[in-house]
Coordinates of C-alpha atoms and ligand atoms in Angstrom, one line a residue:
M253 CA -8.1 50.9 -23.2
K254 CA -4.8 52.0 -24.5
S255 CA -5.0 51.7 -27.4
R256 CA -7.9 54.7 -27.3
A257 CA -4.8 57.2 -25.8
L258 CA -2.8 56.5 -28.5
L259 CA -5.1 58.1 -31.3
P260 CA -3.6 61.9 -30.8
W261 CA -0.7 60.4 -30.4
L262 CA -0.4 58.5 -33.7
G263 CA -2.4 61.7 -35.6
L264 CA 0.4 64.1 -34.7
L265 CA 2.8 61.4 -36.0
L266 CA 1.8 61.0 -39.2
L267 CA 1.6 64.6 -39.8
L268 CA 5.0 65.3 -38.6
G269 CA 6.1 61.5 -40.5
S270 CA 4.8 62.9 -43.9
G271 CA 7.7 65.6 -43.6
G272 CA 7.1 68.0 -45.9
A273 CA 5.3 67.6 -48.7
R274 CA 1.3 68.7 -48.2
A275 CA 0.8 68.7 -51.9
H276 CA -1.3 67.0 -54.2
A277 CA -0.6 68.1 -57.6
V278 CA 3.6 68.5 -57.6
L279 CA 5.5 71.2 -59.5
L280 CA 7.2 69.8 -62.1
H281 CA 9.1 72.8 -63.4
S282 CA 9.5 76.5 -64.0
I283 CA 10.2 79.1 -66.5
P284 CA 12.3 80.4 -65.7
A285 CA 13.9 77.2 -63.5
E286 CA 14.1 77.5 -59.7
G287 CA 17.8 79.5 -58.7
S288 CA 18.5 80.9 -62.4
V289 CA 19.3 83.7 -63.8
V290 CA 17.3 85.2 -66.1
G291 CA 19.9 87.4 -69.0
E292 CA 16.9 90.0 -69.2
S293 CA 13.8 90.6 -67.5
P294 CA 11.0 87.9 -68.6
A295 CA 7.1 88.8 -69.9
W296 CA 6.1 86.0 -67.8
L297 CA 6.4 82.4 -66.0
A298 CA 5.1 79.7 -66.2
L299 CA 4.9 76.8 -63.3
H300 CA 4.9 73.1 -65.0
F301 CA 2.5 70.6 -62.5
S302 CA 1.4 67.3 -62.3
E303 CA -2.2 67.8 -62.1
R304 CA -4.5 70.8 -63.0
V305 CA -4.6 73.5 -60.8
S306 CA -6.2 76.8 -60.3
P307 CA -4.1 80.2 -58.9
L308 CA -5.6 81.5 -55.7
V309 CA -2.6 83.8 -54.0
L310 CA 0.5 84.7 -56.2
T311 CA 3.1 86.9 -54.7
L312 CA 6.0 88.9 -56.7
I313 CA 9.0 89.5 -53.5
G314 CA 11.7 92.0 -55.7
P315 CA 15.2 93.0 -54.8
D316 CA 13.4 96.5 -52.6
G317 CA 11.7 93.5 -50.7
E318 CA 7.7 94.8 -51.8
P319 CA 5.7 92.8 -53.0
Q320 CA 3.0 92.5 -55.1
Q321 CA -0.3 90.6 -56.1
L322 CA -0.7 88.9 -59.4
E323 CA -2.6 87.4 -61.5
G324 CA -2.3 83.7 -63.3
V325 CA -4.2 81.5 -65.9
A326 CA -4.1 78.0 -65.9
P327 CA -5.6 76.4 -68.8
A328 CA -4.1 73.1 -68.7
Q329 CA -1.5 72.0 -66.2
Q330 CA 0.7 74.6 -66.4
L331 CA 0.1 77.9 -64.8
R332 CA 1.3 81.1 -66.8
I333 CA 1.6 84.6 -64.7
A334 CA 1.9 88.0 -67.2
L335 CA 4.9 90.0 -65.2
P336 CA 3.2 94.1 -65.1
A337 CA 6.3 96.0 -66.1
T338 CA 10.1 95.3 -66.7
L339 CA 12.0 93.1 -63.6
A340 CA 14.9 95.6 -62.4
P341 CA 17.5 93.5 -61.8
G342 CA 18.6 91.3 -58.7
N343 CA 16.8 88.6 -56.8
W344 CA 13.6 87.8 -57.1
L345 CA 10.5 85.8 -55.1
L346 CA 7.1 84.2 -56.8
S347 CA 5.4 82.6 -54.1
W348 CA 2.5 80.8 -55.1
R349 CA 0.1 78.8 -53.3
V350 CA -3.0 76.6 -56.2
V351 CA -5.5 74.2 -55.4
S352 CA -4.7 71.2 -57.9
A353 CA -8.5 69.2 -59.1
D354 CA -8.6 67.5 -55.9
G355 CA -9.2 70.2 -54.0
H356 CA -6.4 70.7 -52.0
P357 CA -4.1 73.9 -51.8
I358 CA -0.3 73.2 -52.3
A359 CA 2.0 76.4 -51.8
G360 CA 5.6 77.2 -52.5
A361 CA 8.3 79.4 -53.7
L362 CA 10.1 80.3 -56.9
A363 CA 13.8 82.0 -56.5
F364 CA 15.5 83.8 -60.0
A365 CA 17.2 86.2 -60.4
V366 CA 17.6 89.0 -63.9
G367 CA 20.8 90.1 -64.7
V368 CA 22.6 89.9 -61.5
Q369 CA 22.6 88.8 -58.2
T370 CA 22.0 90.6 -55.5
E371 CA 20.5 90.2 -51.8
A372 CA 18.2 87.4 -51.4
A373 CA 14.6 88.6 -51.6
V374 CA 13.1 86.7 -48.0
M375 CA 10.1 84.0 -48.2
P376 CA 7.1 84.5 -46.7
T377 CA 7.3 82.4 -44.1
T378 CA 3.1 80.5 -43.5
D379 CA 2.3 78.8 -39.6
G380 CA 1.9 75.5 -40.2
S381 CA 0.1 75.1 -36.8
H382 CA -3.6 74.8 -38.4
Y383 CA -2.9 71.4 -40.4
L384 CA -3.5 69.3 -36.8
A385 CA -6.8 71.8 -36.8
I386 CA -7.5 70.5 -40.3
W387 CA -6.2 66.7 -39.7
S388 CA -8.6 66.8 -36.5
A389 CA -11.8 68.6 -38.6
R390 CA -11.6 65.8 -41.1
V391 CA -11.7 62.8 -38.5
A392 CA -14.9 64.4 -36.9
V393 CA -16.1 64.4 -40.3
Y394 CA -15.5 61.2 -41.2
L395 CA -17.0 59.8 -38.0
G396 CA -20.1 62.3 -38.7
M397 CA -20.7 61.0 -41.3
M398 CA -19.7 57.3 -41.3
L399 CA -21.3 56.7 -37.7
G400 CA -24.0 59.5 -37.6
V401 CA -24.9 58.8 -41.3
G402 CA -24.0 55.5 -42.3
G403 CA -25.5 54.7 -38.4
A404 CA -28.8 56.6 -39.3
C405 CA -29.1 54.2 -42.7
A406 CA -27.9 51.7 -40.9
S407 CA -30.8 51.5 -37.9
L408 CA -33.2 52.2 -40.0
W409 CA -32.5 48.7 -42.2
L410 CA -32.2 46.5 -39.7
G411 CA -35.0 47.8 -37.3
T412 CA -33.2 49.0 -34.1
G413 CA -34.1 52.0 -32.2
P414 CA -32.1 55.1 -32.9
S415 CA -28.9 54.9 -30.6
R416 CA -27.2 58.0 -28.5
P417 CA -23.9 57.6 -30.7
V418 CA -25.8 57.8 -33.5
V419 CA -27.5 61.2 -32.8
A420 CA -24.1 62.7 -31.3
A421 CA -21.9 61.6 -34.5
L422 CA -24.7 63.3 -36.8
W423 CA -24.0 66.9 -34.2
L424 CA -20.6 66.1 -34.0
G425 CA -20.4 65.8 -38.3
A426 CA -23.1 69.0 -38.5
G427 CA -19.9 71.0 -36.5
A428 CA -16.8 69.4 -38.1
L429 CA -18.4 69.9 -41.3
P430 CA -18.4 74.1 -41.7
L431 CA -15.3 73.9 -39.3
S432 CA -13.3 71.7 -42.1
L433 CA -14.5 73.7 -44.8
G434 CA -13.4 77.4 -43.0
L435 CA -9.9 75.5 -42.6
Q436 CA -9.9 74.8 -46.1
G437 CA -9.7 78.1 -47.3
V438 CA -7.4 79.1 -44.3
D439 CA -5.4 77.1 -45.8
A440 CA -5.8 77.9 -49.4
L441 CA -4.5 81.2 -48.9
G442 CA -2.0 80.8 -46.1
L443 CA -3.9 82.7 -43.1
S444 CA -3.1 82.0 -39.9
L445 CA -6.1 80.4 -38.0
S446 CA -8.3 83.9 -37.2
G447 CA -8.4 83.9 -41.3
L448 CA -11.9 81.6 -40.2
L449 CA -12.9 85.3 -38.3
A450 CA -13.1 87.1 -42.1
S451 CA -15.1 86.2 -45.6
P452 CA -11.8 85.6 -47.7
G453 CA -11.2 82.5 -46.8
W454 CA -14.3 80.9 -46.7
Q455 CA -15.2 82.5 -50.3
A456 CA -12.0 80.5 -51.5
A457 CA -13.1 77.5 -49.8
M458 CA -16.0 77.9 -51.2
A459 CA -14.8 77.0 -54.9
T460 CA -12.2 74.8 -54.5
S461 CA -14.0 70.8 -55.3
Y462 CA -14.0 70.8 -51.5
G463 CA -16.7 73.4 -51.1
H464 CA -19.0 70.9 -52.8
S465 CA -18.0 67.8 -51.2
V466 CA -19.1 70.2 -47.6
G467 CA -22.2 71.6 -50.1
L468 CA -23.5 67.4 -50.8
A469 CA -22.1 66.3 -47.1
L470 CA -24.3 68.5 -44.9
P471 CA -28.0 67.9 -46.7
A472 CA -27.1 64.2 -46.0
L473 CA -26.3 64.8 -42.3
A474 CA -30.0 66.6 -42.2
G475 CA -31.3 63.9 -44.3
A476 CA -30.2 61.6 -41.9
G477 CA -30.8 63.0 -38.8
G478 CA -35.1 63.1 -40.8
T479 CA -34.6 59.3 -41.3
L480 CA -34.7 59.5 -37.2
W481 CA -37.4 61.6 -36.7
L482 CA -39.2 60.4 -40.1
R483 CA -39.7 56.9 -39.2
R484 CA -41.8 57.2 -36.4
H485 CA -44.2 58.5 -38.7
S486 CA -43.9 56.8 -42.0
T487 CA -40.7 53.8 -42.8
A488 CA -42.0 53.7 -46.5
I489 CA -40.2 57.6 -46.4
A490 CA -38.0 57.0 -44.4
W491 CA -36.6 54.4 -46.3
L492 CA -36.5 57.0 -49.8
L493 CA -34.6 59.4 -47.8
S494 CA -32.3 56.9 -46.3
A495 CA -31.7 56.5 -49.9
T496 CA -31.3 60.5 -50.9
V497 CA -28.9 60.5 -48.5
V498 CA -26.9 57.2 -49.5
L499 CA -26.4 58.5 -53.2
L500 CA -25.5 62.6 -51.5
F501 CA -22.8 60.2 -49.2
G502 CA -21.5 59.0 -52.0
L503 CA -21.3 61.7 -54.1
A504 CA -19.4 64.1 -51.2
F505 CA -17.3 61.6 -51.0
T506 CA -16.7 61.2 -54.8
V507 CA -16.1 65.4 -56.4
S508 CA -13.1 66.4 -54.2
G509 CA -9.9 64.1 -52.7
H510 CA -7.2 62.5 -54.8
A511 CA -8.3 59.6 -55.7
A512 CA -11.6 61.4 -56.9
S513 CA -9.1 63.4 -59.2
A514 CA -7.5 60.4 -60.1
E515 CA -7.3 59.5 -64.5
P516 CA -9.2 57.5 -65.1
R517 CA -12.2 59.1 -63.9
W518 CA -15.0 56.9 -64.9
L519 CA -13.3 53.4 -62.6
S520 CA -11.3 55.9 -59.5
R521 CA -14.9 58.0 -58.7
P522 CA -17.1 54.9 -59.3
A523 CA -14.6 52.8 -56.5
L524 CA -13.7 55.7 -54.0
G525 CA -18.1 55.8 -54.4
L526 CA -18.7 51.9 -53.3
H527 CA -15.7 52.0 -50.9
V528 CA -16.5 55.0 -48.8
L529 CA -20.3 53.6 -49.3
M530 CA -19.3 49.8 -47.3
A531 CA -17.1 51.7 -45.1
M532 CA -19.8 53.6 -44.3
L533 CA -22.3 50.6 -43.4
W534 CA -19.8 48.6 -41.8
L535 CA -19.0 51.0 -39.4
G536 CA -22.5 52.8 -39.5
A537 CA -24.5 49.6 -38.2
L538 CA -21.5 48.4 -35.2
P539 CA -22.9 51.1 -32.8
P540 CA -26.5 49.8 -33.8
L541 CA -25.3 46.5 -34.0
L542 CA -24.1 46.7 -30.3
V543 CA -27.0 48.1 -28.7
A544 CA -29.9 45.4 -29.6
L545 CA -26.2 43.0 -28.7
A546 CA -27.3 44.7 -25.1
R547 CA -29.9 42.3 -24.5
P548 CA -30.2 38.9 -25.0
G549 CA -33.4 38.1 -26.6
A550 CA -34.9 37.3 -30.5
D551 CA -34.3 41.3 -31.1
A552 CA -30.8 40.8 -31.1
R553 CA -30.8 37.2 -33.1
R554 CA -32.8 38.8 -35.6
V555 CA -30.1 42.0 -36.2
L556 CA -27.0 40.0 -35.4
G557 CA -28.9 37.2 -38.3
L558 CA -29.2 40.5 -40.7
F559 CA -25.9 41.8 -40.3
S560 CA -23.7 38.9 -40.5
R561 CA -26.1 38.5 -43.7
W562 CA -24.9 40.6 -45.8
A563 CA -21.4 41.6 -43.9
P564 CA -19.2 39.2 -46.0
G565 CA -20.2 40.7 -49.3
M566 CA -20.0 44.6 -47.7
L567 CA -17.1 43.8 -46.9
A568 CA -15.7 42.2 -50.1
A569 CA -16.4 45.1 -51.9
L570 CA -15.2 47.7 -49.4
V571 CA -11.9 45.8 -50.1
L572 CA -11.7 45.1 -54.3
S573 CA -12.4 49.0 -53.8
G574 CA -9.7 49.6 -52.2
G575 CA -8.0 47.1 -54.2
V576 CA -8.3 49.2 -57.0
L577 CA -7.9 52.2 -55.4
V578 CA -4.4 51.3 -53.9
V579 CA -3.6 50.6 -57.8
I580 CA -4.6 53.9 -59.1
Q581 CA -3.2 55.2 -56.6
L582 CA 0.6 54.4 -56.5
G583 CA 0.6 53.7 -60.4
H584 CA 3.4 51.0 -59.7
W585 CA 4.1 48.5 -57.2
R586 CA 8.0 50.2 -56.3
A587 CA 5.9 52.9 -55.3
L588 CA 5.0 51.0 -52.1
A589 CA 8.4 52.0 -50.9
W590 CA 7.4 55.7 -50.9
P591 CA 7.1 57.8 -48.3
G592 CA 4.0 59.6 -47.3
Y593 CA 1.6 58.1 -48.7
S594 CA 2.8 54.6 -48.8
R595 CA 3.4 54.8 -45.0
I596 CA 0.1 55.3 -44.7
L597 CA -1.2 53.2 -46.5
L598 CA 0.4 50.2 -45.4
L599 CA -0.5 50.9 -41.7
K600 CA -3.9 51.7 -42.9
L601 CA -3.7 48.0 -44.7
A602 CA -1.9 46.1 -41.5
L603 CA -4.7 47.7 -39.3
V604 CA -7.7 47.0 -42.1
A605 CA -6.4 43.6 -41.6
L606 CA -6.4 43.0 -38.2
V607 CA -10.1 44.5 -37.6
L608 CA -11.2 41.6 -40.6
V609 CA -9.8 39.0 -38.3
L610 CA -11.5 39.9 -35.8
A611 CA -14.7 40.5 -38.1
A612 CA -13.9 36.9 -39.1
W613 CA -13.4 35.7 -35.6
N614 CA -17.2 37.2 -34.7
R615 CA -18.5 35.9 -37.9
W616 CA -17.5 32.0 -38.0
R617 CA -16.9 31.7 -34.3
L618 CA -19.4 34.0 -32.2
T619 CA -22.5 34.1 -34.1
A620 CA -23.1 30.9 -34.0
R621 CA -23.0 30.6 -30.6
V622 CA -24.8 34.1 -30.1
Q623 CA -27.4 32.7 -31.6
R624 CA -27.8 29.7 -29.6
G625 CA -28.6 32.3 -27.0
E626 CA -24.8 31.7 -25.5
A627 CA -24.5 35.0 -22.6
A628 CA -21.3 34.7 -22.8
A629 CA -20.9 35.1 -26.5
R630 CA -23.1 37.8 -26.7
L631 CA -20.9 39.0 -24.2
A632 CA -17.1 39.2 -25.7
L633 CA -18.3 39.7 -29.9
R634 CA -19.9 43.1 -27.8
R635 CA -16.6 43.4 -26.6
L636 CA -14.8 42.4 -30.1
I637 CA -17.1 45.0 -31.9
R638 CA -16.0 47.5 -29.3
L639 CA -12.9 46.8 -30.8
E640 CA -13.6 46.6 -33.5
L641 CA -15.3 50.2 -33.4
V642 CA -11.8 51.4 -31.7
L643 CA -9.7 50.1 -34.4
L644 CA -11.8 51.9 -37.4
V645 CA -11.3 55.1 -35.9
V646 CA -7.4 55.0 -36.3
V647 CA -8.7 53.3 -39.9
L648 CA -10.4 56.5 -40.1
G649 CA -7.2 59.1 -38.7
L650 CA -4.9 57.1 -41.0
V651 CA -7.0 58.2 -44.0
A652 CA -7.4 62.0 -42.7
A653 CA -3.5 62.1 -42.9
W654 CA -3.4 61.4 -46.6
R655 CA -4.2 64.7 -47.0
F656 CA -1.1 65.8 -46.4
T657 CA 0.5 63.6 -48.9
P658 CA 0.3 63.4 -52.8
P659 CA 0.1 60.2 -54.3
P660 CA 2.7 58.3 -55.6
R661 CA 1.0 58.9 -59.3
A662 CA 1.2 62.4 -59.1
L663 CA 4.6 62.3 -58.7
L664 CA 5.0 59.7 -61.6
P665 CA 5.1 61.4 -64.8
T666 CA 8.0 63.7 -63.6
G667 CA 10.7 64.8 -66.3
Q668 CA 13.1 66.1 -64.2
V669 CA 14.0 66.6 -60.6
Q670 CA 16.1 69.9 -59.8
V671 CA 18.2 71.2 -57.2
V672 CA 19.8 74.3 -56.2
V673 CA 23.0 74.1 -54.1
A674 CA 24.8 77.0 -52.6
D675 CA 27.7 78.1 -51.0
A676 CA 31.2 80.3 -50.5
G677 CA 30.0 82.0 -53.3
L678 CA 29.1 79.3 -55.6
R679 CA 25.5 78.0 -57.5
A680 CA 25.0 74.1 -58.2
V681 CA 21.6 73.6 -60.2
L682 CA 21.5 70.2 -60.3
T683 CA 18.8 68.4 -63.0
L684 CA 18.7 64.7 -63.2
S685 CA 16.5 63.3 -66.1
P686 CA 14.8 61.0 -66.1
G687 CA 13.6 62.2 -62.4
R688 CA 13.1 58.9 -61.5
A689 CA 14.7 55.9 -59.8
G690 CA 17.1 54.1 -61.9
P691 CA 19.3 55.1 -64.8
V692 CA 19.5 59.1 -64.5
R693 CA 21.7 61.7 -66.2
A694 CA 22.7 64.7 -64.4
D695 CA 23.9 68.3 -65.6
I696 CA 25.5 70.8 -63.0
L697 CA 25.7 73.8 -64.2
L698 CA 27.9 76.2 -61.8
R699 CA 27.8 79.8 -61.0
D700 CA 29.2 82.4 -59.1
D701 CA 27.4 84.9 -57.1
Q702 CA 27.3 87.2 -59.7
G703 CA 25.3 84.9 -62.2
R704 CA 28.6 83.8 -64.4
M705 CA 29.7 80.5 -65.5
A706 CA 32.0 79.4 -62.4
E707 CA 35.5 77.8 -63.7
A708 CA 36.2 74.0 -61.8
R709 CA 38.9 72.1 -61.4
E710 CA 36.8 69.4 -60.8
L711 CA 33.6 68.3 -60.0
G712 CA 31.5 65.3 -58.8
L713 CA 28.5 64.4 -57.0
L714 CA 28.7 62.3 -53.2
L715 CA 25.3 60.9 -53.4
S716 CA 23.4 58.5 -49.8
H717 CA 20.0 57.4 -48.9
D718 CA 19.2 57.0 -45.5
Q719 CA 16.1 55.4 -45.5
A720 CA 17.0 52.7 -48.1
G721 CA 20.3 52.2 -45.5
I722 CA 22.9 53.4 -48.7
A723 CA 25.7 54.6 -47.8
P724 CA 27.4 57.9 -49.2
F725 CA 29.6 56.9 -52.8
R726 CA 30.7 59.6 -54.7
R727 CA 31.1 60.1 -59.2
R728 CA 32.6 61.9 -61.1
A729 CA 31.4 64.5 -63.1
L730 CA 32.4 65.4 -66.6
P731 CA 32.9 69.0 -68.0
Q732 CA 31.0 69.5 -71.0
A733 CA 30.7 73.7 -71.2
P734 CA 32.2 76.9 -69.2
G735 CA 29.9 76.1 -66.1
H736 CA 28.5 72.9 -67.6
W737 CA 29.4 69.2 -65.7
L738 CA 28.2 66.5 -67.1
L739 CA 27.5 62.2 -65.8
E740 CA 25.7 60.6 -68.5
E741 CA 25.4 57.1 -66.4
L742 CA 24.4 57.8 -62.9
L743 CA 22.3 54.3 -61.4
L744 CA 19.8 55.8 -58.3
P745 CA 18.0 52.3 -57.7
V746 CA 15.8 53.7 -55.3
P747 CA 13.1 55.9 -55.1
G748 CA 13.0 59.1 -52.1
D749 CA 15.1 61.2 -50.7
W750 CA 18.3 61.2 -51.7
S751 CA 21.0 63.6 -49.8
V752 CA 23.5 64.8 -52.7
T753 CA 26.6 67.1 -51.8
V754 CA 28.0 69.0 -55.4
E755 CA 32.2 68.9 -54.5
V756 CA 33.7 71.0 -56.3
L757 CA 37.7 71.6 -56.6
V758 CA 38.0 75.1 -57.3
G759 CA 42.1 75.3 -56.8
D760 CA 44.7 72.5 -56.4
F761 CA 43.8 71.8 -52.4
D762 CA 40.6 74.5 -52.6
R763 CA 37.2 72.0 -52.0
I764 CA 33.6 73.7 -51.5
R765 CA 30.5 71.3 -51.0
L766 CA 27.6 72.2 -51.7
T767 CA 24.8 69.9 -49.9
G768 CA 21.0 69.6 -50.2
T769 CA 18.3 66.4 -50.4
L770 CA 16.2 66.3 -53.7
R771 CA 13.4 64.1 -53.9
L772 CA 12.8 60.6 -57.0
A773 CA 9.6 59.2 -57.5
P774 CA 9.4 55.8 -58.1
Ligands
LIG52 C1 -8.3 46.0 -47.6 C2 -8.9 48.1 -47.3 C3 -9.3 49.3 -47.8 C4 -8.4 49.7 -48.9 C5 -7.1 48.8 -49.6 C6 -8.1 51.0 -49.3 C7 -7.9 52.0 -50.1 C8 -8.2 52.8 -50.0 C9 -7.2 54.3 -51.2 C10 -6.3 53.8 -52.1 C11 -8.1 55.5 -50.7 C12 -7.2 56.4 -51.6 C13 -6.9 57.4 -51.3 C14 -6.8 58.7 -51.6 O1 -5.5 58.5 -52.6 O2 -7.9 59.5 -51.7 C15 -9.3 54.7 -49.9 C16 -9.9 55.8 -49.1 C17 -10.6 55.5 -48.2 N1 -10.7 54.7 -47.7 FE1 -10.0 53.0 -47.9 N2 -8.9 51.2 -48.1 C18 -9.0 50.1 -47.5 C19 -10.1 50.1 -45.9 C20 -10.9 50.9 -45.6 C21 -12.0 51.2 -44.7 C22 -11.9 50.1 -43.4 C23 -12.2 51.7 -44.1 C24 -12.9 52.8 -43.0 C25 -13.1 52.5 -41.9 C26 -11.8 53.1 -44.8 C27 -11.7 54.8 -45.7 C28 -11.8 55.1 -46.3 C29 -11.9 56.0 -46.4 C30 -13.1 57.1 -45.9 C31 -11.7 56.9 -47.6 C32 -11.8 58.6 -48.6 C33 -11.2 59.6 -47.9 C34 -11.4 60.8 -48.9 O3 -11.8 60.6 -50.3 O4 -11.8 61.6 -48.1 N3 -10.9 52.4 -46.1 N4 -8.9 53.5 -49.2

């Protein structure tokens, strides 16, 4: 089937399409600011995030290139890192890796200089190859949980025999869950895939909220396997066990992930729990339903009757809880235009809409005919259920890709956004306040390569937004103080990535252009 062959490519495309953003909490600002030159060695550094974080690895690299590990404390959204000794004059780089409340690690680097600038400190490069492994393991976990756990419960409740796909999905989940935990550790510590073979990554993963999720998901998986075995001996105990399994399943999804850490949690967590349970029941019921429909007869009609009685309510709850999560995660309707998260959401919604149309067709066009014993309708129904299954697996692939992109609400509270652009011995720090689309104030601090405020005859900004089709336009800034230029009323109407060039006229005809990109929140 064509759509099946598209699966891996779609996932890969999304991974690449989500760009550099692989974060969940977002760094809002730092002390000292990125690219700044401080007169004296600071006693501490501070990173201020949009959400609470816990430090994983903090490495400080000095002008001599020697790395040293630091400790940090993060009682709230600010991570404070005490510096052990006076920093020598020159360029310094703090490479940081933290884990946000949703259990996802994020990393970055803060460059600053003490006294004067010297040779730039070299940022350690991270190997991004494990992102594909993380995505694949996550899809396998979803399949194991939805088709395995969901399938085991649904086959019990619908009174169908345990089918081979359900057992296979349970084994897939049992393999993928520990692997995804190991990969979480590799990502948390910024290790290569060989880090899976050592204990630090696993320990780090267990300390994140994803470790708690896996701790709940594994017994849910084992319990689901137990229901398949127990039902042969005691249906009542199997039903009791399946209720526990459902509880564990719901909890596993609500202790980590973006939505689980979104405020207000009294709403986001129950909505997420309901959402994943409904998704599990829907997806999980499809393979047993297919098995039941393989043969004509009273049993197929009974199972179909049961499923079609429950399905509309389940789907309504799935869509409603999904809608609540969308409102919470976007924070503002304009965030739908945001790249990454919103792009995945729109694709997911389009696919879900298609599946809902198929489901409605099955329910209102085919079910009654199958109940009347029409063989052609039964065959058509089986074919469409298979298609539904394939599309829902693609939906899970999209859901797994959310792991790499922050939800827009994480970017909303930004006070400012900043970009540092440098070239030809000049460095400009451009700060936009507020850091969201609309009217903003732009402050530009211009320095030379010695860190001194640099003089200029004129300074302007050239701005464009490729994605929104906004062609480059120019605005002139006004001098405020030596090296400080201001553009008080700048209108940047859309969120997303803006290309910015700081144009500096240093002599009569000598123009230097410093180019960079900055991201505005919706
Ligand atoms: C109108 C329908 C739907 C809407 C509006 C919707 C929306 C959402 C949203 C906003 C989230 C939170 C993502 C995050 O930021 O962490 C979410 C989570 C999720 N959705 Fe949906 N969804 C819909 C249908 C579905 C369907 C049909 C499936 C199953 C195939 C599904 C599976 C999931 C799963 C597994 C998660 C949890 C991800 C995690 O925390 O690991 N959703 N959904």
